[in-house]
Amino acid sequence: MDYKESLLLPKTKFPMRGNLPQNEPKKYKLWDEAKVYDRMKQNRKGAPSFTLHDGPPYANGHIHIGHALNKVLKDIIVKYHYFDGKSVRYVPGWDCHGLPIEQKVEEKIGSTKKKELPKSKIRELCRAHASRFIDIQRDEFKKLGVLGDWDNPYLTMDFKFEANIYRELCAIAQQGLLVQRSKPVYWSWAAQTALAEAEVEYEDKTSPSIYVAFKHEKLDASVIIWTTTPWTLPANTGIALNGEEEYVLTSDKFIVAKKLYNSLIEEEVIKGDIVDSINPKDLENSHAINPLNGRESKIILGEHVEMEAGSGAVHTAPGHGEDDYKVGLKYGLDVIMPVDAYGKYDETIVREKLFHDTDKYLGLHVFKANELILEELGDALLKHVDIRHSYPHCWRTHKPIIFRATKQWFISIDDEYGEKNKTLRQNALDVVENLTFYPEWGRNRLKSMLDGRPDWCISRQRDWGVPIAFFRNKKTDEIIFDEKVLNFTAMVFEQKGCDAWYDLPIEELLYPGSGLNPEDLEKTMDILDVWFDSGSTQNAVLRSRNYDAGTFPADMYLEGSDQHRGWFQSSLLTTLASSEIAPYKSILTHGFTVDEKGEKMSKSKGNVVAPDKVMKQYGSEILRLWVAMSDYQSDLKISDNILKQNAELYRKIRNTARFLLANVDDLDVIVDVEKMGSLDTWILAKAKKVFDEIEESFAVYEFSKGLNKLNNFLVVDLSGIYLDVCKDRLYCDDKNDIHRRSSQSAMAIIAKKLISTLSCILTYTMDELLEFAPEVIKGETKDIFDFEKLVLPTVESKLNEEVLLKAKEKFSEAIDTLKKDKIIKSTLELQIVTSCEDVLSLGNTEASDWFLVSSVSNEASSTEELASFEIDDIKFTVSKAAQEKCPRCWKFTSVDEETLCSRCESVLN
């Protein structure tokens, strides 16, 4: 007779294969239409809040794998807090202004046409370009399963937003921290604009390294300077020595630092012996002559002069460097700037007579002038070698930049202000001490960057951005900082956008009650650095009430580790400058995406992993699992192999969950823990410990640590042991047998906990599980977003786990040869005899299931011993089962092979 129909086999419609690339988009579309994010807000009304403020990606181009990593990590964290019971807010946003968009528009229309068009037309084209990519990127982010306020994102080019960026600027001006001055800044001649520190990248460049003799006006000797920028020599107005060092005069009549004498001899810059010692203070304020143009160069003293390389005398051109500028202010040196916005020598070289023959240099790019200058130096050039060194480049054009003194707007870092009478630098450093950092090393990284940073240059000489919209009195050169005038401008921007600054005459932009004469005024025309835009998002999004964006300060800012010098800093400095408060309570940083060898991705290498390709091949759940399984605190490796491994892990999770669902299909009520069997309380105690550890890891955003623990539990304890040992009772016991119901209950509890734990990472799959889950698991919930977080019961297991696991392992080793030699096909053919109390206390049924044998007892066996093993001197004897195979359950517990065992008999009757 075939008893198969009488077995209670697993039953579920939950599919084994996810078919994620086909099925996810349908579900995500459904969530979008059903306004799930709004429902999440509704579900947590009045609960404690969690606000993650989105760092805006740039609205230019399709998303890359770094974007995907960033957005998925944010989504996991927001959902983690939601499923933890908090009221969450996540308003995504975009950075819309700036040079790259303007360059794209320029490429399209051509630079000649750009010059002919009014600014407002160029800005209109830039706005259209940004809008197009916002729609593209929004769609791409939604496909990652990322939930947020996609219907009301923040865009830095919205009129109200532009007005609030401008208001933030005005608040900083009111604090007295906004200054305009002529000062050397990083200048991109390729993009004709000033750059902030965060917009500078360092790449290798070949430069001429030269030693030049400047003849002293009174001494019969020359001071040797060293430089790698010969093109800055015409603007030289000083030579800096270190006042605390000793200098020497050589027999070939050169003055150099004593500490560098030997290296200069070795490099054959000089040949003479030391003939005298010189105190640099005796040379202070005397002059040497610039061999390039015969102009005087004042000898000054500066702490910035180092003794690591060079000659100990630093060529000083205050228009071409921060240190030069600072020391030049002290000594009243002229700030000469003979270079125009395109990096070419301008009329200044003629006016100031900076070359003997100015004709050949006028209009010449400075980098092309180096060779000519070296020729012109003649005998004064003591040595020239080309060196390869790290040099600042523009982050957008990738061309080397120059230092160029121009009139720019700065936020002062070292002027005291506000109620605390501290500087912006001091305030920022104090704040950093009290923030939470994930990982902790972010604190020192941000501190060191704040510690060494210069004033923030916030002006740009371009068209596409928020204008630094102030009126200047043409007669007095004074900037109008009248609060009512500024507020009126902000109001105009709110209604018409800041294109109005370019389109409307001064009469219409000026506050009617200002008492000022429009004819005396002119507009300032620089625009704001894009980092100021994104630094102002805390005001425009979190404080303006234009968005339902959560609390201020935000609980978390989360971006890549490059943002310690970018957005984390610009946000902190703007908020502290305007309001003396930090914009965030914690900062989380992730690394960059690299290929499996740890190399940077590039199209030329062919190692780029594109999100849309991953989605088509694997689905977003695999990408999300990759993010969660990676140690994101360092660089994250991704490749097809790595994605395959994650797909394998996903399958393991899915199939384990499917097995749990299939085996609790007919369970109506969960059995009380007190009534459960030893193995069930063992697995629940184990689950409690593991899931508590997972919670601890997730609470500090260490998802990979938590998932590794979960994976180990699912593979080793749950699938490897428990689900295996329960199969007999699940399939063969009576439907309502307490053994069976107890094991089903343990499985249902673990399934619920699994769903509640993974809901923040594999949201789609957990939702799908609920769809197919019996009522005992899903209860009243419509979908995953209604699912309540489950706290596992505290269970005391009386099992001596150590002994039982050791016994199971030794049993497995002992019977290995029996299987190999084909003495047995199945362990059910065996019985175990032992006096081990830890095993016998389980009772025959549980003990037999533990070893997957037909019986475990302490009664001597009538059959021949096949194998044995010992634990703590207690013997376990393995022999053939004394009874026959039951035709229904296949356990050797029957009188003969035709007759059912007593358990199966009672089940069927």
CSV table of C-alpha atoms in Angstrom, one decimal, residues 405-686:
chain,number,residue,atom,x,y,z
A,405,ALA,CA,44.7,86.7,-6.7
A,406,THR,CA,41.2,88.0,-7.6
A,407,LYS,CA,38.5,89.8,-5.9
A,408,GLN,CA,36.3,87.1,-4.3
A,409,TRP,CA,33.7,86.5,-1.6
A,410,PHE,CA,34.9,84.5,1.4
A,411,ILE,CA,33.4,83.1,4.5
A,412,SER,CA,35.9,83.9,7.2
A,413,ILE,CA,37.1,81.0,9.2
A,414,ASP,CA,39.1,82.8,11.8
A,415,ASP,CA,37.1,86.0,12.7
A,416,GLU,CA,35.2,85.9,16.0
A,417,TYR,CA,31.5,86.3,15.8
A,418,GLY,CA,28.1,85.5,17.5
A,419,GLU,CA,27.1,84.9,21.1
A,420,LYS,CA,30.1,82.6,21.9
A,421,ASN,CA,32.7,85.1,20.5
A,422,LYS,CA,34.5,82.2,18.9
A,423,THR,CA,35.7,81.7,15.4
A,424,LEU,CA,33.9,79.5,12.8
A,425,ARG,CA,36.9,77.1,12.9
A,426,GLN,CA,36.7,76.9,16.8
A,427,ASN,CA,33.0,76.3,16.7
A,428,ALA,CA,33.3,73.6,14.1
A,429,LEU,CA,36.1,71.8,15.9
A,430,ASP,CA,34.0,71.9,19.2
A,431,VAL,CA,30.9,70.5,17.5
A,432,VAL,CA,32.9,67.6,15.9
A,433,GLU,CA,33.8,66.4,19.4
A,434,ASN,CA,30.2,65.9,20.3
A,435,LEU,CA,28.9,64.1,17.1
A,436,THR,CA,28.6,60.4,16.6
A,437,PHE,CA,30.7,59.0,13.8
A,438,TYR,CA,30.2,55.7,11.9
A,439,PRO,CA,33.0,54.7,11.6
A,440,GLU,CA,34.7,56.5,14.5
A,441,TRP,CA,37.8,57.5,12.4
A,442,GLY,CA,35.6,60.0,10.5
A,443,ARG,CA,35.9,62.3,13.6
A,444,ASN,CA,39.7,62.8,13.2
A,445,ARG,CA,39.4,63.0,9.4
A,446,LEU,CA,36.9,65.9,9.6
A,447,LYS,CA,38.8,67.6,12.4
A,448,SER,CA,42.1,67.6,10.6
A,449,MET,CA,40.4,69.0,7.5
A,450,LEU,CA,38.7,71.8,9.5
A,451,ASP,CA,42.0,72.4,11.3
A,452,GLY,CA,44.0,73.2,8.2
A,453,ARG,CA,41.4,74.7,5.9
A,454,PRO,CA,41.7,78.3,4.6
A,455,ASP,CA,38.8,80.8,4.4
A,456,TRP,CA,36.0,79.4,2.2
A,457,CYS,CA,35.9,81.1,-1.2
A,458,ILE,CA,32.2,81.0,-2.1
A,459,SER,CA,32.1,83.1,-5.3
A,460,ARG,CA,32.2,81.8,-8.9
A,461,GLN,CA,32.5,83.7,-12.1
A,462,ARG,CA,29.8,81.7,-14.1
A,463,ASP,CA,26.1,81.9,-15.0
A,464,TRP,CA,24.3,78.9,-13.7
A,465,GLY,CA,23.9,79.3,-9.9
A,466,VAL,CA,22.4,81.4,-7.2
A,467,PRO,CA,23.7,85.0,-7.6
A,468,ILE,CA,25.6,86.6,-4.7
A,469,ALA,CA,22.9,89.3,-5.1
A,470,PHE,CA,24.0,92.4,-3.4
A,471,PHE,CA,23.9,96.0,-4.5
A,472,ARG,CA,27.1,98.0,-4.5
A,473,ASN,CA,27.2,101.8,-4.2
A,474,LYS,CA,29.2,102.9,-7.2
A,475,LYS,CA,30.3,106.1,-5.5
A,476,THR,CA,31.5,104.6,-2.2
A,477,ASP,CA,32.2,101.0,-3.3
A,478,GLU,CA,30.2,100.0,-0.3
A,479,ILE,CA,28.0,96.8,-0.3
A,480,ILE,CA,24.4,97.4,0.9
A,481,PHE,CA,23.7,95.0,3.7
A,482,ASP,CA,20.4,96.6,4.8
A,483,GLU,CA,18.2,93.8,6.2
A,484,LYS,CA,15.0,95.1,4.5
A,485,VAL,CA,16.8,95.3,1.1
A,486,LEU,CA,18.1,91.8,1.4
A,487,ASN,CA,14.6,90.4,2.5
A,488,PHE,CA,13.0,92.1,-0.4
A,489,THR,CA,15.5,90.5,-2.8
A,490,ALA,CA,14.8,87.1,-1.2
A,491,MET,CA,11.0,87.6,-1.7
A,492,VAL,CA,11.5,88.4,-5.4
A,493,PHE,CA,13.6,85.2,-5.8
A,494,GLU,CA,10.9,83.2,-4.0
A,495,GLN,CA,8.3,84.4,-6.5
A,496,LYS,CA,10.3,84.7,-9.8
A,497,GLY,CA,13.4,82.7,-9.1
A,498,CYS,CA,16.8,84.3,-9.1
A,499,ASP,CA,16.8,84.7,-12.9
A,500,ALA,CA,15.1,88.0,-11.8
A,501,TRP,CA,18.5,89.3,-10.7
A,502,TYR,CA,19.6,89.2,-14.4
A,503,ASP,CA,16.2,90.1,-16.0
A,504,LEU,CA,14.9,92.9,-13.9
A,505,PRO,CA,16.3,96.4,-13.6
A,506,ILE,CA,17.6,97.7,-10.2
A,507,GLU,CA,14.5,99.8,-9.7
A,508,GLU,CA,12.3,96.6,-9.5
A,509,LEU,CA,14.7,94.6,-7.4
A,510,LEU,CA,15.3,97.3,-4.8
A,511,TYR,CA,13.1,97.5,-1.7
A,512,PRO,CA,10.8,100.5,-2.3
A,513,GLY,CA,11.3,102.0,1.2
A,514,SER,CA,15.1,101.7,1.1
A,515,GLY,CA,15.8,105.4,0.6
A,516,LEU,CA,18.5,104.5,-1.9
A,517,ASN,CA,18.9,105.9,-5.4
A,518,PRO,CA,18.9,103.1,-8.0
A,519,GLU,CA,21.2,105.1,-10.2
A,520,ASP,CA,23.9,105.1,-7.5
A,521,LEU,CA,23.8,101.3,-7.4
A,522,GLU,CA,25.2,98.4,-9.4
A,523,LYS,CA,24.6,94.6,-9.1
A,524,THR,CA,27.3,92.2,-8.0
A,525,MET,CA,27.4,89.4,-10.6
A,526,ASP,CA,29.3,86.5,-9.1
A,527,ILE,CA,27.3,83.3,-8.3
A,528,LEU,CA,27.6,81.0,-5.3
A,529,ASP,CA,29.8,78.0,-5.1
A,530,VAL,CA,27.6,74.9,-5.6
A,531,TRP,CA,28.9,73.6,-2.2
A,532,PHE,CA,27.2,76.6,-0.7
A,533,ASP,CA,23.9,75.5,-2.3
A,534,SER,CA,24.2,72.0,-0.9
A,535,GLY,CA,25.6,73.3,2.4
A,536,SER,CA,22.3,75.3,2.7
A,537,THR,CA,20.0,72.4,2.3
A,538,GLN,CA,19.7,72.1,6.1
A,539,ASN,CA,18.0,75.6,6.0
A,540,ALA,CA,16.0,75.2,2.8
A,541,VAL,CA,14.8,71.7,3.6
A,542,LEU,CA,14.9,71.0,7.3
A,543,ARG,CA,14.1,74.5,8.7
A,544,SER,CA,12.0,76.2,6.0
A,545,ARG,CA,8.8,74.1,6.5
A,546,ASN,CA,8.5,73.8,2.7
A,547,TYR,CA,9.0,70.1,3.1
A,548,ASP,CA,7.8,67.4,5.5
A,549,ALA,CA,11.4,66.5,6.0
A,550,GLY,CA,11.7,65.7,9.7
A,551,THR,CA,13.6,67.3,12.6
A,552,PHE,CA,16.5,69.8,12.7
A,553,PRO,CA,19.3,69.0,13.4
A,554,ALA,CA,19.0,65.8,11.3
A,555,ASP,CA,19.7,62.5,13.1
A,556,MET,CA,22.1,61.5,10.3
A,557,TYR,CA,24.0,62.7,7.2
A,558,LEU,CA,25.2,59.7,5.2
A,559,GLU,CA,27.6,60.0,2.2
A,560,GLY,CA,30.9,58.7,0.8
A,561,SER,CA,34.1,59.4,2.6
A,562,ASP,CA,35.1,62.2,0.1
A,563,GLN,CA,32.4,64.3,1.7
A,564,HIS,CA,34.5,65.0,4.8
A,565,ARG,CA,36.0,67.7,2.6
A,566,GLY,CA,32.7,68.4,0.7
A,567,TRP,CA,29.1,68.3,1.9
A,568,PHE,CA,29.7,67.4,5.6
A,569,GLN,CA,32.0,70.4,5.9
A,570,SER,CA,30.0,72.9,3.8
A,571,SER,CA,26.8,72.0,5.7
A,572,LEU,CA,28.5,72.4,9.1
A,573,LEU,CA,30.2,75.7,8.2
A,574,THR,CA,27.0,77.3,6.7
A,575,THR,CA,24.8,76.3,9.7
A,576,LEU,CA,27.4,77.3,12.2
A,577,ALA,CA,28.1,80.6,10.4
A,578,SER,CA,24.4,81.5,10.2
A,579,SER,CA,23.0,80.0,13.4
A,580,GLU,CA,25.8,78.6,15.6
A,581,ILE,CA,24.2,75.1,15.5
A,582,ALA,CA,25.3,71.8,13.9
A,583,PRO,CA,23.0,70.5,11.2
A,584,TYR,CA,23.4,66.8,12.1
A,585,LYS,CA,23.8,64.6,15.2
A,586,SER,CA,25.7,61.8,13.4
A,587,ILE,CA,27.7,61.2,10.3
A,588,LEU,CA,28.0,57.9,8.5
A,589,THR,CA,30.5,57.4,5.7
A,590,HIS,CA,31.0,54.7,3.1
A,591,GLY,CA,33.9,53.9,0.8
A,592,PHE,CA,34.0,53.9,-2.9
A,593,THR,CA,33.1,51.1,-5.3
A,594,VAL,CA,36.0,49.2,-6.9
A,595,ASP,CA,36.3,46.0,-8.9
A,596,GLU,CA,37.1,42.7,-7.4
A,597,LYS,CA,40.8,43.4,-7.6
A,598,GLY,CA,40.3,46.6,-5.7
A,599,GLU,CA,40.9,48.8,-8.8
A,600,LYS,CA,39.0,51.9,-9.6
A,601,MET,CA,36.3,51.4,-12.2
A,602,SER,CA,36.8,53.0,-15.6
A,603,LYS,CA,35.3,52.5,-19.1
A,604,SER,CA,38.8,52.0,-20.6
A,605,LYS,CA,39.5,49.1,-18.2
A,606,GLY,CA,36.1,47.6,-19.0
A,607,ASN,CA,35.5,46.9,-15.3
A,608,VAL,CA,32.5,49.2,-14.8
A,609,VAL,CA,29.5,47.6,-13.1
A,610,ALA,CA,26.3,49.5,-14.2
A,611,PRO,CA,23.3,49.4,-11.9
A,612,ASP,CA,20.8,48.9,-14.7
A,613,LYS,CA,22.8,45.8,-16.0
A,614,VAL,CA,22.7,44.4,-12.4
A,615,MET,CA,19.0,45.0,-12.2
A,616,LYS,CA,18.3,43.2,-15.5
A,617,GLN,CA,20.5,40.2,-14.6
A,618,TYR,CA,19.9,39.8,-10.9
A,619,GLY,CA,17.3,42.2,-9.6
A,620,SER,CA,17.5,45.0,-7.0
A,621,GLU,CA,17.3,42.5,-4.1
A,622,ILE,CA,20.8,41.1,-5.0
A,623,LEU,CA,22.2,44.6,-5.2
A,624,ARG,CA,20.7,45.5,-1.9
A,625,LEU,CA,22.1,42.3,-0.3
A,626,TRP,CA,25.5,43.2,-1.8
A,627,VAL,CA,25.3,46.6,-0.1
A,628,ALA,CA,24.3,45.1,3.2
A,629,MET,CA,26.8,42.2,3.1
A,630,SER,CA,29.7,44.6,2.2
A,631,ASP,CA,31.8,46.2,4.9
A,632,TYR,CA,30.9,49.6,3.5
A,633,GLN,CA,33.3,51.5,5.9
A,634,SER,CA,36.1,50.7,3.5
A,635,ASP,CA,36.0,50.5,-0.3
A,636,LEU,CA,33.4,48.0,-1.6
A,637,LYS,CA,34.3,45.4,-4.2
A,638,ILE,CA,31.8,44.5,-6.8
A,639,SER,CA,31.9,42.2,-9.9
A,640,ASP,CA,29.9,39.5,-11.5
A,641,ASN,CA,31.5,36.9,-9.3
A,642,ILE,CA,30.7,38.9,-6.1
A,643,LEU,CA,27.1,39.4,-7.3
A,644,LYS,CA,26.8,35.6,-8.0
A,645,GLN,CA,27.9,34.9,-4.4
A,646,ASN,CA,25.2,37.3,-3.1
A,647,ALA,CA,22.6,35.7,-5.4
A,648,GLU,CA,23.6,32.3,-3.8
A,649,LEU,CA,23.1,33.7,-0.3
A,650,TYR,CA,19.8,35.2,-1.4
A,651,ARG,CA,18.7,31.7,-2.6
A,652,LYS,CA,19.7,30.2,0.7
A,653,ILE,CA,17.6,32.8,2.6
A,654,ARG,CA,14.7,32.4,0.2
A,655,ASN,CA,14.7,28.6,0.3
A,656,THR,CA,15.0,28.5,4.1
A,657,ALA,CA,12.1,30.9,4.5
A,658,ARG,CA,10.1,28.8,1.9
A,659,PHE,CA,10.7,25.7,3.9
A,660,LEU,CA,9.5,27.4,7.1
A,661,LEU,CA,6.3,28.6,5.4
A,662,ALA,CA,5.6,25.3,3.8
A,663,ASN,CA,5.8,23.5,7.1
A,664,VAL,CA,3.6,25.8,9.1
A,665,ASP,CA,0.9,25.9,6.4
A,666,ASP,CA,-1.8,24.2,8.6
A,667,LEU,CA,-0.8,25.8,11.9
A,668,ASP,CA,-3.6,27.8,13.5
A,669,VAL,CA,-2.3,28.7,16.9
A,670,ILE,CA,1.2,29.0,18.3
A,671,VAL,CA,1.9,26.7,21.2
A,672,ASP,CA,3.1,28.2,24.5
A,673,VAL,CA,6.8,28.0,24.9
A,674,GLU,CA,6.2,26.1,28.3
A,675,LYS,CA,4.6,23.3,26.4
A,676,MET,CA,7.3,22.9,23.8
A,677,GLY,CA,9.8,20.0,23.4
A,678,SER,CA,13.5,20.1,24.2
A,679,LEU,CA,14.6,20.6,20.6
A,680,ASP,CA,12.1,23.4,20.0
A,681,THR,CA,13.2,25.3,23.1
A,682,TRP,CA,16.8,24.7,22.1
A,683,ILE,CA,16.3,26.3,18.7
A,684,LEU,CA,14.3,29.2,20.1
A,685,ALA,CA,17.0,29.9,22.7
A,686,LYS,CA,19.6,29.8,20.0
